[in-house]
mmCIF file of C-alpha atoms and ligand atoms in Angstrom:
data_model
loop_
_atom_site.group_PDB
_atom_site.id
_atom_site.type_symbol
_atom_site.label_atom_id
_atom_site.label_comp_id
_atom_site.label_asym_id
_atom_site.label_seq_id
_atom_site.Cartn_x
_atom_site.Cartn_y
_atom_site.Cartn_z
ATOM 1 C CA MET A 636 11.874 -0.809 28.189
ATOM 2 C CA LEU A 637 10.950 -4.866 28.991
ATOM 3 C CA GLN A 638 7.440 -5.093 27.679
ATOM 4 C CA GLN A 639 8.730 -3.562 24.453
ATOM 5 C CA ASN A 640 9.988 -7.385 23.710
ATOM 6 C CA GLN A 641 8.572 -8.039 20.918
ATOM 7 C CA LYS A 642 9.131 -11.453 21.379
ATOM 8 C CA LEU A 643 7.218 -11.754 24.614
ATOM 9 C CA GLU A 644 3.158 -10.905 24.557
ATOM 10 C CA PHE A 645 1.850 -9.398 28.059
ATOM 11 C CA SER A 646 -1.094 -9.732 29.260
ATOM 12 C CA SER A 647 -2.172 -5.810 30.495
ATOM 13 C CA GLU A 648 -2.321 -6.998 34.444
ATOM 14 C CA VAL A 649 1.393 -8.068 34.080
ATOM 15 C CA ALA A 650 2.592 -5.283 32.065
ATOM 16 C CA ASP A 651 1.427 -3.061 34.325
ATOM 17 C CA ALA A 652 2.595 -4.523 37.213
ATOM 18 C CA ILE A 653 6.040 -5.281 36.078
ATOM 19 C CA ALA A 654 5.869 -0.963 34.995
ATOM 20 C CA GLN A 655 4.435 0.084 38.472
ATOM 21 C CA GLY A 656 7.133 -2.322 40.175
ATOM 22 C CA ARG A 657 4.412 -4.574 41.796
ATOM 23 C CA PRO A 658 5.605 -7.998 42.840
ATOM 24 C CA VAL A 659 5.062 -10.400 39.627
ATOM 25 C CA VAL A 660 5.202 -14.200 40.242
ATOM 26 C CA ALA A 661 6.022 -16.733 37.107
ATOM 27 C CA LEU A 662 4.094 -20.091 37.013
ATOM 28 C CA GLU A 663 5.041 -23.165 35.177
ATOM 29 C CA SER A 664 2.931 -24.318 32.600
ATOM 30 C CA THR A 665 4.509 -28.111 32.061
ATOM 31 C CA VAL A 666 2.817 -28.946 34.658
ATOM 32 C CA VAL A 667 -0.515 -28.287 33.705
ATOM 33 C CA THR A 668 0.172 -29.284 30.513
ATOM 34 C CA HIS A 669 2.194 -32.960 31.198
ATOM 35 C CA GLY A 670 2.154 -33.146 35.087
ATOM 36 C CA LEU A 671 -1.459 -33.874 36.605
ATOM 37 C CA PRO A 672 -4.462 -35.502 35.904
ATOM 38 C CA ARG A 673 -6.261 -33.871 32.767
ATOM 39 C CA GLU A 674 -9.770 -34.870 34.212
ATOM 40 C CA PRO A 675 -11.888 -34.012 37.153
ATOM 41 C CA ARG A 676 -10.190 -35.779 40.509
ATOM 42 C CA GLU A 677 -12.742 -36.822 43.345
ATOM 43 C CA MET A 678 -10.029 -35.073 46.377
ATOM 44 C CA SER A 679 -10.115 -35.969 49.934
ATOM 45 C CA ALA A 680 -11.673 -33.862 52.482
ATOM 46 C CA LYS A 681 -8.477 -33.035 54.393
ATOM 47 C CA PHE A 682 -7.360 -31.670 50.914
ATOM 48 C CA HIS A 683 -10.652 -29.718 50.944
ATOM 49 C CA GLU A 684 -9.963 -28.292 53.853
ATOM 50 C CA ALA A 685 -6.120 -27.068 52.970
ATOM 51 C CA VAL A 686 -7.275 -25.881 49.726
ATOM 52 C CA PRO A 687 -10.294 -23.879 50.268
ATOM 53 C CA GLU A 688 -10.343 -22.139 46.681
ATOM 54 C CA TRP A 689 -9.925 -25.519 44.885
ATOM 55 C CA PRO A 690 -12.603 -25.463 41.948
ATOM 56 C CA ARG A 691 -14.594 -28.658 41.381
ATOM 57 C CA ASP A 692 -15.618 -30.279 38.453
ATOM 58 C CA VAL A 693 -12.598 -28.669 36.236
ATOM 59 C CA SER A 694 -9.748 -30.851 35.493
ATOM 60 C CA ALA A 695 -7.413 -31.523 38.267
ATOM 61 C CA ASN A 696 -4.766 -29.840 35.772
ATOM 62 C CA LEU A 697 -6.370 -26.465 35.198
ATOM 63 C CA ALA A 698 -7.866 -26.223 38.485
ATOM 64 C CA ALA A 699 -4.678 -26.394 40.082
ATOM 65 C CA ALA A 700 -3.339 -23.730 37.169
ATOM 66 C CA ARG A 701 -6.335 -21.947 38.677
ATOM 67 C CA THR A 702 -5.459 -22.191 42.420
ATOM 68 C CA MET A 703 -1.979 -21.529 42.101
ATOM 69 C CA GLU A 704 -2.797 -18.065 40.597
ATOM 70 C CA SER A 705 -5.263 -17.217 43.355
ATOM 71 C CA VAL A 706 -2.917 -17.686 46.269
ATOM 72 C CA VAL A 707 -0.457 -15.739 44.286
ATOM 73 C CA ARG A 708 -3.478 -13.042 44.541
ATOM 74 C CA ALA A 709 -4.031 -13.469 47.927
ATOM 75 C CA GLU A 710 -0.736 -12.527 48.293
ATOM 76 C CA GLY A 711 -1.033 -8.856 46.817
ATOM 77 C CA ALA A 712 1.266 -10.458 44.182
ATOM 78 C CA VAL A 713 0.142 -10.700 40.076
ATOM 79 C CA PRO A 714 0.495 -14.271 38.722
ATOM 80 C CA ALA A 715 2.238 -14.666 35.225
ATOM 81 C CA THR A 716 1.401 -17.973 34.106
ATOM 82 C CA ILE A 717 4.028 -18.509 31.190
ATOM 83 C CA ALA A 718 2.747 -20.744 27.634
ATOM 84 C CA ILE A 719 3.020 -20.820 24.619
ATOM 85 C CA ILE A 720 0.302 -20.459 22.375
ATOM 86 C CA ASP A 721 0.156 -20.491 18.580
ATOM 87 C CA GLY A 722 4.130 -20.000 18.651
ATOM 88 C CA SER A 723 3.053 -16.631 21.347
ATOM 89 C CA VAL A 724 5.508 -16.525 24.210
ATOM 90 C CA CYS A 725 2.701 -15.356 26.549
ATOM 91 C CA VAL A 726 3.833 -14.285 29.808
ATOM 92 C CA GLY A 727 0.206 -13.671 31.746
ATOM 93 C CA LEU A 728 -2.695 -15.834 30.789
ATOM 94 C CA SER A 729 -6.477 -15.247 29.893
ATOM 95 C CA ALA A 730 -8.901 -17.161 31.462
ATOM 96 C CA LYS A 731 -9.749 -18.750 28.468
ATOM 97 C CA GLN A 732 -5.852 -19.188 27.194
ATOM 98 C CA LEU A 733 -5.364 -21.527 30.486
ATOM 99 C CA GLU A 734 -8.076 -23.267 29.459
ATOM 100 C CA ARG A 735 -7.126 -23.927 26.135
ATOM 101 C CA LEU A 736 -3.776 -24.807 27.671
ATOM 102 C CA ALA A 737 -5.483 -27.544 29.603
ATOM 103 C CA GLY A 738 -7.456 -28.666 27.756
ATOM 104 C CA GLU A 739 -5.161 -28.911 24.647
ATOM 105 C CA THR A 740 -4.328 -32.134 22.445
ATOM 106 C CA ASN A 741 -1.179 -32.869 22.046
ATOM 107 C CA PRO A 742 0.470 -29.615 23.499
ATOM 108 C CA LYS A 743 4.540 -29.918 23.176
ATOM 109 C CA LYS A 744 6.623 -30.510 26.444
ATOM 110 C CA VAL A 745 8.643 -26.901 25.616
ATOM 111 C CA SER A 746 12.033 -26.847 27.072
ATOM 112 C CA ALA A 747 14.972 -24.254 26.431
ATOM 113 C CA ARG A 748 16.460 -25.792 23.420
ATOM 114 C CA ASP A 749 12.616 -25.975 22.471
ATOM 115 C CA LEU A 750 11.810 -22.253 22.692
ATOM 116 C CA GLY A 751 12.995 -20.870 19.294
ATOM 117 C CA VAL A 752 11.689 -23.857 17.426
ATOM 118 C CA SER A 753 7.902 -23.640 18.936
ATOM 119 C CA VAL A 754 7.697 -20.153 18.087
ATOM 120 C CA ALA A 755 8.837 -20.516 14.784
ATOM 121 C CA GLN A 756 6.163 -23.305 14.339
ATOM 122 C CA ARG A 757 3.429 -21.887 15.800
ATOM 123 C CA GLN A 758 3.100 -24.753 18.452
ATOM 124 C CA THR A 759 1.002 -24.357 21.865
ATOM 125 C CA GLY A 760 2.894 -26.188 24.708
ATOM 126 C CA GLY A 761 3.301 -26.307 28.508
ATOM 127 C CA THR A 762 7.409 -24.347 29.290
ATOM 128 C CA THR A 763 9.326 -26.850 31.335
ATOM 129 C CA VAL A 764 11.097 -24.931 34.822
ATOM 130 C CA ALA A 765 13.876 -24.404 32.321
ATOM 131 C CA ALA A 766 12.124 -22.245 29.772
ATOM 132 C CA THR A 767 9.610 -20.396 32.025
ATOM 133 C CA THR A 768 12.945 -19.262 34.246
ATOM 134 C CA THR A 769 14.635 -18.271 30.844
ATOM 135 C CA ILE A 770 11.512 -16.422 29.789
ATOM 136 C CA ALA A 771 11.007 -14.951 33.345
ATOM 137 C CA ALA A 772 14.363 -13.327 33.097
ATOM 138 C CA CYS A 773 13.661 -11.751 29.556
ATOM 139 C CA ALA A 774 10.728 -10.579 30.879
ATOM 140 C CA GLY A 775 12.379 -8.793 33.891
ATOM 141 C CA ILE A 776 10.126 -11.140 36.979
ATOM 142 C CA ARG A 777 12.690 -12.094 39.795
ATOM 143 C CA VAL A 778 10.703 -14.886 40.555
ATOM 144 C CA PHE A 779 9.426 -18.012 39.688
ATOM 145 C CA ALA A 780 7.475 -20.457 41.637
ATOM 146 C CA THR A 781 7.029 -24.537 40.494
ATOM 147 C CA GLY A 782 6.956 -28.180 42.230
ATOM 148 C CA GLY A 783 9.490 -29.958 41.777
ATOM 149 C CA ILE A 784 12.527 -29.292 39.119
ATOM 150 C CA GLY A 785 14.376 -31.352 37.196
ATOM 151 C CA GLY A 786 17.719 -32.680 37.365
ATOM 152 C CA VAL A 787 20.080 -35.611 37.037
ATOM 153 C CA HIS A 788 18.196 -38.673 36.140
ATOM 154 C CA ARG A 789 19.462 -41.833 37.618
ATOM 155 C CA GLY A 790 21.695 -43.439 35.209
ATOM 156 C CA TRP A 791 22.813 -40.333 33.973
ATOM 157 C CA ASN A 792 26.735 -41.860 33.665
ATOM 158 C CA ILE A 793 25.032 -43.850 31.053
ATOM 159 C CA SER A 794 22.340 -41.963 29.361
ATOM 160 C CA MET A 795 23.513 -38.116 29.753
ATOM 161 C CA ASP A 796 20.284 -36.931 30.717
ATOM 162 C CA VAL A 797 20.744 -33.826 33.465
ATOM 163 C CA SER A 798 17.730 -31.683 32.700
ATOM 164 C CA SER A 799 18.135 -28.321 31.259
ATOM 165 C CA ASP A 800 16.576 -26.431 34.364
ATOM 166 C CA LEU A 801 19.784 -26.064 35.688
ATOM 167 C CA VAL A 802 21.854 -24.792 32.910
ATOM 168 C CA ALA A 803 18.733 -22.503 32.868
ATOM 169 C CA LEU A 804 19.430 -21.352 36.460
ATOM 170 C CA ALA A 805 22.412 -21.177 36.531
ATOM 171 C CA ARG A 806 21.587 -18.372 33.677
ATOM 172 C CA SER A 807 18.356 -16.786 34.613
ATOM 173 C CA PRO A 808 18.700 -14.108 37.639
ATOM 174 C CA VAL A 809 15.654 -15.685 39.104
ATOM 175 C CA VAL A 810 14.588 -17.226 42.070
ATOM 176 C CA VAL A 811 12.982 -20.568 41.681
ATOM 177 C CA VAL A 812 11.037 -21.779 44.788
ATOM 178 C CA CYS A 813 10.242 -25.481 44.584
ATOM 179 C CA ALA A 814 9.774 -28.416 46.639
ATOM 180 C CA GLY A 815 13.108 -29.636 45.432
ATOM 181 C CA ALA A 816 13.876 -31.950 42.964
ATOM 182 C CA LYS A 817 11.712 -34.866 41.922
ATOM 183 C CA VAL A 818 12.028 -37.860 43.557
ATOM 184 C CA LEU A 819 12.201 -40.225 40.746
ATOM 185 C CA LEU A 820 16.076 -38.396 40.235
ATOM 186 C CA ASP A 821 19.530 -38.999 41.360
ATOM 187 C CA LEU A 822 18.704 -36.539 44.292
ATOM 188 C CA PRO A 823 22.776 -36.721 45.641
ATOM 189 C CA ALA A 824 23.892 -35.699 42.380
ATOM 190 C CA THR A 825 21.627 -33.516 41.330
ATOM 191 C CA LEU A 826 22.915 -31.693 44.367
ATOM 192 C CA GLU A 827 26.298 -31.540 42.658
ATOM 193 C CA GLY A 828 25.748 -30.281 39.988
ATOM 194 C CA LEU A 829 23.708 -27.574 41.081
ATOM 195 C CA GLU A 830 26.816 -26.765 43.448
ATOM 196 C CA THR A 831 28.722 -27.161 40.264
ATOM 197 C CA LEU A 832 27.094 -24.830 38.467
ATOM 198 C CA GLY A 833 27.539 -22.053 41.312
ATOM 199 C CA ILE A 834 22.937 -21.898 42.569
ATOM 200 C CA PRO A 835 22.447 -20.970 46.138
ATOM 201 C CA THR A 836 20.638 -24.178 47.143
ATOM 202 C CA ILE A 837 18.508 -23.010 50.137
ATOM 203 C CA GLY A 838 16.234 -24.972 52.720
ATOM 204 C CA PHE A 839 13.391 -23.326 53.716
ATOM 205 C CA GLU A 840 12.816 -23.757 57.043
ATOM 206 C CA THR A 841 13.988 -27.465 56.194
ATOM 207 C CA GLU A 842 18.045 -28.428 56.658
ATOM 208 C CA PHE A 843 17.505 -31.408 54.739
ATOM 209 C CA LEU A 844 16.387 -31.684 50.994
ATOM 210 C CA PRO A 845 13.003 -31.685 49.869
ATOM 211 C CA ARG A 846 12.184 -34.401 47.386
ATOM 212 C CA PHE A 847 8.847 -33.455 45.963
ATOM 213 C CA THR A 848 5.687 -35.182 47.143
ATOM 214 C CA ALA A 849 7.721 -37.219 49.619
ATOM 215 C CA GLU A 850 9.542 -35.766 52.940
ATOM 216 C CA PRO A 851 12.535 -34.351 53.209
ATOM 217 C CA ASP A 852 16.140 -36.850 52.671
ATOM 218 C CA ARG A 853 17.370 -36.279 56.133
ATOM 219 C CA SER A 854 20.078 -37.885 54.598
ATOM 220 C CA LEU A 855 21.141 -35.265 52.232
ATOM 221 C CA ARG A 856 22.195 -32.351 54.164
ATOM 222 C CA LEU A 857 21.517 -28.618 52.442
ATOM 223 C CA HIS A 858 24.359 -25.983 53.212
ATOM 224 C CA HIS A 859 22.199 -22.751 53.201
ATOM 225 C CA THR A 860 18.618 -22.690 55.150
ATOM 226 C CA ALA A 861 16.198 -19.467 55.594
ATOM 227 C CA GLU A 862 13.279 -18.857 57.666
ATOM 228 C CA SER A 863 11.191 -16.319 56.191
ATOM 229 C CA ALA A 864 10.657 -14.909 53.078
ATOM 230 C CA SER A 865 11.983 -11.743 53.509
ATOM 231 C CA GLU A 866 15.423 -13.721 54.688
ATOM 232 C CA VAL A 867 14.915 -14.989 51.094
ATOM 233 C CA ALA A 868 14.387 -11.817 49.535
ATOM 234 C CA ARG A 869 17.655 -10.501 51.249
ATOM 235 C CA ILE A 870 19.580 -13.582 49.866
ATOM 236 C CA ALA A 871 18.828 -12.610 46.206
ATOM 237 C CA HIS A 872 19.485 -9.220 46.166
ATOM 238 C CA ALA A 873 22.837 -9.669 47.838
ATOM 239 C CA HIS A 874 23.590 -12.823 45.464
ATOM 240 C CA TRP A 875 22.419 -10.245 42.405
ATOM 241 C CA GLN A 876 24.964 -7.142 43.590
ATOM 242 C CA LEU A 877 28.056 -9.899 43.195
ATOM 243 C CA GLN A 878 26.258 -13.000 40.465
ATOM 244 C CA PRO A 879 23.834 -10.725 38.560
ATOM 245 C CA THR A 880 23.121 -13.258 35.914
ATOM 246 C CA SER A 881 22.463 -16.447 38.017
ATOM 247 C CA GLY A 882 19.722 -17.871 39.785
ATOM 248 C CA VAL A 883 18.981 -18.470 43.615
ATOM 249 C CA LEU A 884 16.848 -22.142 44.002
ATOM 250 C CA VAL A 885 14.446 -22.262 47.693
ATOM 251 C CA MET A 886 13.271 -25.987 48.161
ATOM 252 C CA GLN A 887 10.428 -25.480 50.606
ATOM 253 C CA PRO A 888 9.107 -29.073 51.923
ATOM 254 C CA CYS A 889 5.858 -30.729 50.740
ATOM 255 C CA PRO A 890 3.455 -29.569 53.642
ATOM 256 C CA ALA A 891 3.824 -32.540 56.139
ATOM 257 C CA ALA A 892 0.100 -33.208 56.280
ATOM 258 C CA PHE A 893 -0.041 -34.568 52.512
ATOM 259 C CA ALA A 894 3.778 -35.617 52.475
ATOM 260 C CA VAL A 895 4.196 -39.462 50.985
ATOM 261 C CA ASP A 896 5.862 -42.099 52.667
ATOM 262 C CA ALA A 897 9.140 -42.274 51.021
ATOM 263 C CA GLU A 898 9.828 -45.780 50.721
ATOM 264 C CA SER A 899 6.740 -46.833 49.031
ATOM 265 C CA THR A 900 7.331 -43.810 46.758
ATOM 266 C CA GLU A 901 10.666 -45.879 46.349
ATOM 267 C CA ARG A 902 8.856 -49.241 46.068
ATOM 268 C CA GLN A 903 6.477 -47.678 42.929
ATOM 269 C CA LEU A 904 9.248 -46.326 41.323
ATOM 270 C CA ALA A 905 11.344 -48.865 40.712
ATOM 271 C CA ARG A 906 8.156 -50.438 39.682
ATOM 272 C CA VAL A 907 7.865 -47.341 37.079
ATOM 273 C CA LEU A 908 11.780 -47.210 36.277
ATOM 274 C CA GLU A 909 11.985 -50.744 34.859
ATOM 275 C CA LEU A 910 8.674 -49.854 32.751
ATOM 276 C CA ALA A 911 10.346 -46.935 30.959
ATOM 277 C CA SER A 912 13.501 -49.054 30.443
ATOM 278 C CA ALA A 913 11.380 -51.796 28.847
ATOM 279 C CA LYS A 914 9.288 -49.382 26.828
ATOM 280 C CA ASN A 915 13.164 -47.308 26.102
ATOM 281 C CA VAL A 916 10.818 -44.014 27.214
ATOM 282 C CA ARG A 917 14.052 -41.076 27.039
ATOM 283 C CA GLY A 918 14.570 -37.658 26.934
ATOM 284 C CA ALA A 919 11.934 -35.185 27.426
ATOM 285 C CA ALA A 920 9.027 -38.067 27.519
ATOM 286 C CA LEU A 921 11.319 -39.963 30.684
ATOM 287 C CA THR A 922 9.852 -36.840 33.819
ATOM 288 C CA PRO A 923 6.320 -36.969 31.755
ATOM 289 C CA PHE A 924 6.289 -40.624 31.669
ATOM 290 C CA LEU A 925 7.228 -41.806 35.328
ATOM 291 C CA LEU A 926 4.902 -38.968 36.794
ATOM 292 C CA ALA A 927 2.027 -40.574 35.178
ATOM 293 C CA GLN A 928 2.578 -43.567 36.267
ATOM 294 C CA LEU A 929 3.403 -43.231 39.355
ATOM 295 C CA ALA A 930 0.008 -41.415 39.274
ATOM 296 C CA GLN A 931 -2.297 -44.315 38.290
ATOM 297 C CA GLY A 932 -0.440 -47.094 40.869
ATOM 298 C CA GLU A 933 -1.435 -47.513 44.438
ATOM 299 C CA GLU A 934 0.106 -44.201 46.332
ATOM 300 C CA GLY A 935 -1.109 -41.794 42.501
ATOM 301 C CA PRO A 936 -4.351 -40.453 44.352
ATOM 302 C CA ARG A 937 -2.252 -39.233 47.420
ATOM 303 C CA MET A 938 0.456 -38.391 45.442
ATOM 304 C CA VAL A 939 -1.144 -36.045 43.129
ATOM 305 C CA GLU A 940 -2.348 -34.360 46.222
ATOM 306 C CA ALA A 941 0.536 -33.454 47.663
ATOM 307 C CA ASN A 942 2.042 -32.147 44.366
ATOM 308 C CA LEU A 943 -1.087 -29.953 44.432
ATOM 309 C CA ALA A 944 -0.928 -29.053 48.076
ATOM 310 C CA LEU A 945 3.341 -28.486 47.393
ATOM 311 C CA LEU A 946 2.181 -26.070 44.212
ATOM 312 C CA LYS A 947 -0.324 -24.047 46.201
ATOM 313 C CA ALA A 948 3.029 -23.595 48.904
ATOM 314 C CA ASN A 949 5.245 -22.816 46.399
ATOM 315 C CA ALA A 950 3.082 -20.276 44.878
ATOM 316 C CA ARG A 951 2.429 -18.582 48.655
ATOM 317 C CA LEU A 952 5.647 -17.976 49.382
ATOM 318 C CA ALA A 953 6.829 -17.290 45.725
ATOM 319 C CA ALA A 954 4.479 -14.496 46.431
ATOM 320 C CA ARG A 955 6.336 -13.184 49.681
ATOM 321 C CA VAL A 956 8.917 -13.222 48.560
ATOM 322 C CA ALA A 957 8.954 -10.862 45.237
ATOM 323 C CA ALA A 958 6.966 -8.482 47.963
ATOM 324 C CA GLY A 959 10.331 -8.671 49.623
ATOM 325 C CA ILE A 960 12.268 -8.258 46.865
ATOM 326 C CA CYS A 961 10.183 -5.416 45.476
ATOM 327 C CA SER A 962 10.835 -3.673 48.745
ATOM 328 C CA LEU A 963 14.350 -3.822 48.924
ATOM 329 C CA SER A 964 14.700 -2.846 45.341
ATOM 330 C CA PHE A 965 12.878 0.314 45.997
ATOM 331 C CA GLY A 966 14.683 0.582 48.890
ATOM 332 C CA SER A 967 11.297 1.164 50.649
ATOM 333 C CA HIS A 968 13.517 -1.095 53.793
ATOM 334 C CA SER A 969 16.948 -0.997 53.061
ATOM 335 C CA PRO A 970 18.595 -4.839 54.197
HETATM 336 N N1 LIG B 1284 5.934 -31.496 36.536
HETATM 337 C C1 LIG B 1284 5.350 -32.666 36.301
HETATM 338 N N2 LIG B 1284 5.527 -32.897 34.868
HETATM 339 C C2 LIG B 1284 6.661 -32.462 34.010
HETATM 340 C C3 LIG B 1284 7.336 -31.672 35.031
HETATM 341 C C4 LIG B 1284 7.359 -31.446 36.126
HETATM 342 O O1 LIG B 1284 4.459 -33.115 36.918
HETATM 343 O O2 LIG B 1284 6.932 -32.775 33.432
HETATM 344 C C5 LIG B 1284 8.655 -31.058 33.693
HETATM 345 C C6 LIG B 1284 9.143 -29.270 34.734
HETATM 346 O O3 LIG B 1284 8.672 -28.640 33.555
HETATM 347 C C7 LIG B 1284 10.645 -29.804 34.877
HETATM 348 C C8 LIG B 1284 10.761 -30.987 33.655
HETATM 349 O O4 LIG B 1284 11.256 -28.392 34.119
HETATM 350 O O5 LIG B 1284 9.840 -31.724 33.894
HETATM 351 C C9 LIG B 1284 11.672 -31.434 33.532
HETATM 352 O O6 LIG B 1284 11.876 -32.444 33.142
HETATM 353 P P1 LIG B 1284 13.277 -32.822 31.669
HETATM 354 O O7 LIG B 1284 14.040 -33.634 32.911
HETATM 355 O O8 LIG B 1284 12.764 -33.398 30.794
HETATM 356 O O9 LIG B 1284 14.673 -31.617 31.762
HETATM 357 MN MN1 LIG B 1285 16.333 -35.010 29.937
#
């Protein structure tokens, strides 16, 4: 039924998987267009060992997108990278479309507010967590993997800058698997915002708030934890029986071998936040600016590797959760 949604352009692989009730994982594309280096990067030996499928001599953003897709496939699920291409809302990209998106000059950052405009004006861009969650819900995809979600920005009491990622999660029945909120945010306020919106926020194998490329914040304890993908699937299933229109947030720490020291990140952050304010960067441009500045700083190469390692880990966990939800929905393993 949902494939008949005229607004969405499904790849045949994704359409078939949805029709047959097989596990599908949505993947975000702002990380490809705005979040990662757009040229090939020299990676450490440790990284190649952890991510053997990493394609060399390819720009880091395209390599990341391909790696996430291949990890989802290796777990037996179908990846559905979501993006806007020439005004089409694509759910599942061909290899060619993915390459185009990664190399696009001046791609748009498409968040929830931008969706209709980008379709009507035939734009090309990456969808944020907010837009990807919204489209996944329209498409009937229940699980989505990303890096770090947006949230409440530092200085929110003056700027009112709260990512629409939080609002989209509150409106979409999708499990979003992430590595917590970006460390550049006001994390206690982000947790409060999630609670206010009624979004279950589950630490995966952690009691403390994961914060993107840095290790979890031991001063921020989470109220809920899960220890396995099937437990997450059971939680989502139960959540949707009671609250069928809202999302579930799963936060998995960055793999420990790649996590960047929080204090040094904080030092870098002080510098780039000041730069953003001096250059008057705000609104939608702020997150990409801060991340790009951090990637150029002294911890830059480690932060990029940490980002890639956590994207891979999240894609894998999301695929397992998707499989768990499929089996619960079809009653083959009753809870
Ligand atoms: N990851 C990155 N760069 C980004 C983002 C993620 O490395 O720009 C995007 C995500 O798509 C997230 C969005 O949804 O930033 C949040 O931006 P804002 O705070 O403007 O809502
Ligand atoms: Mn914002």
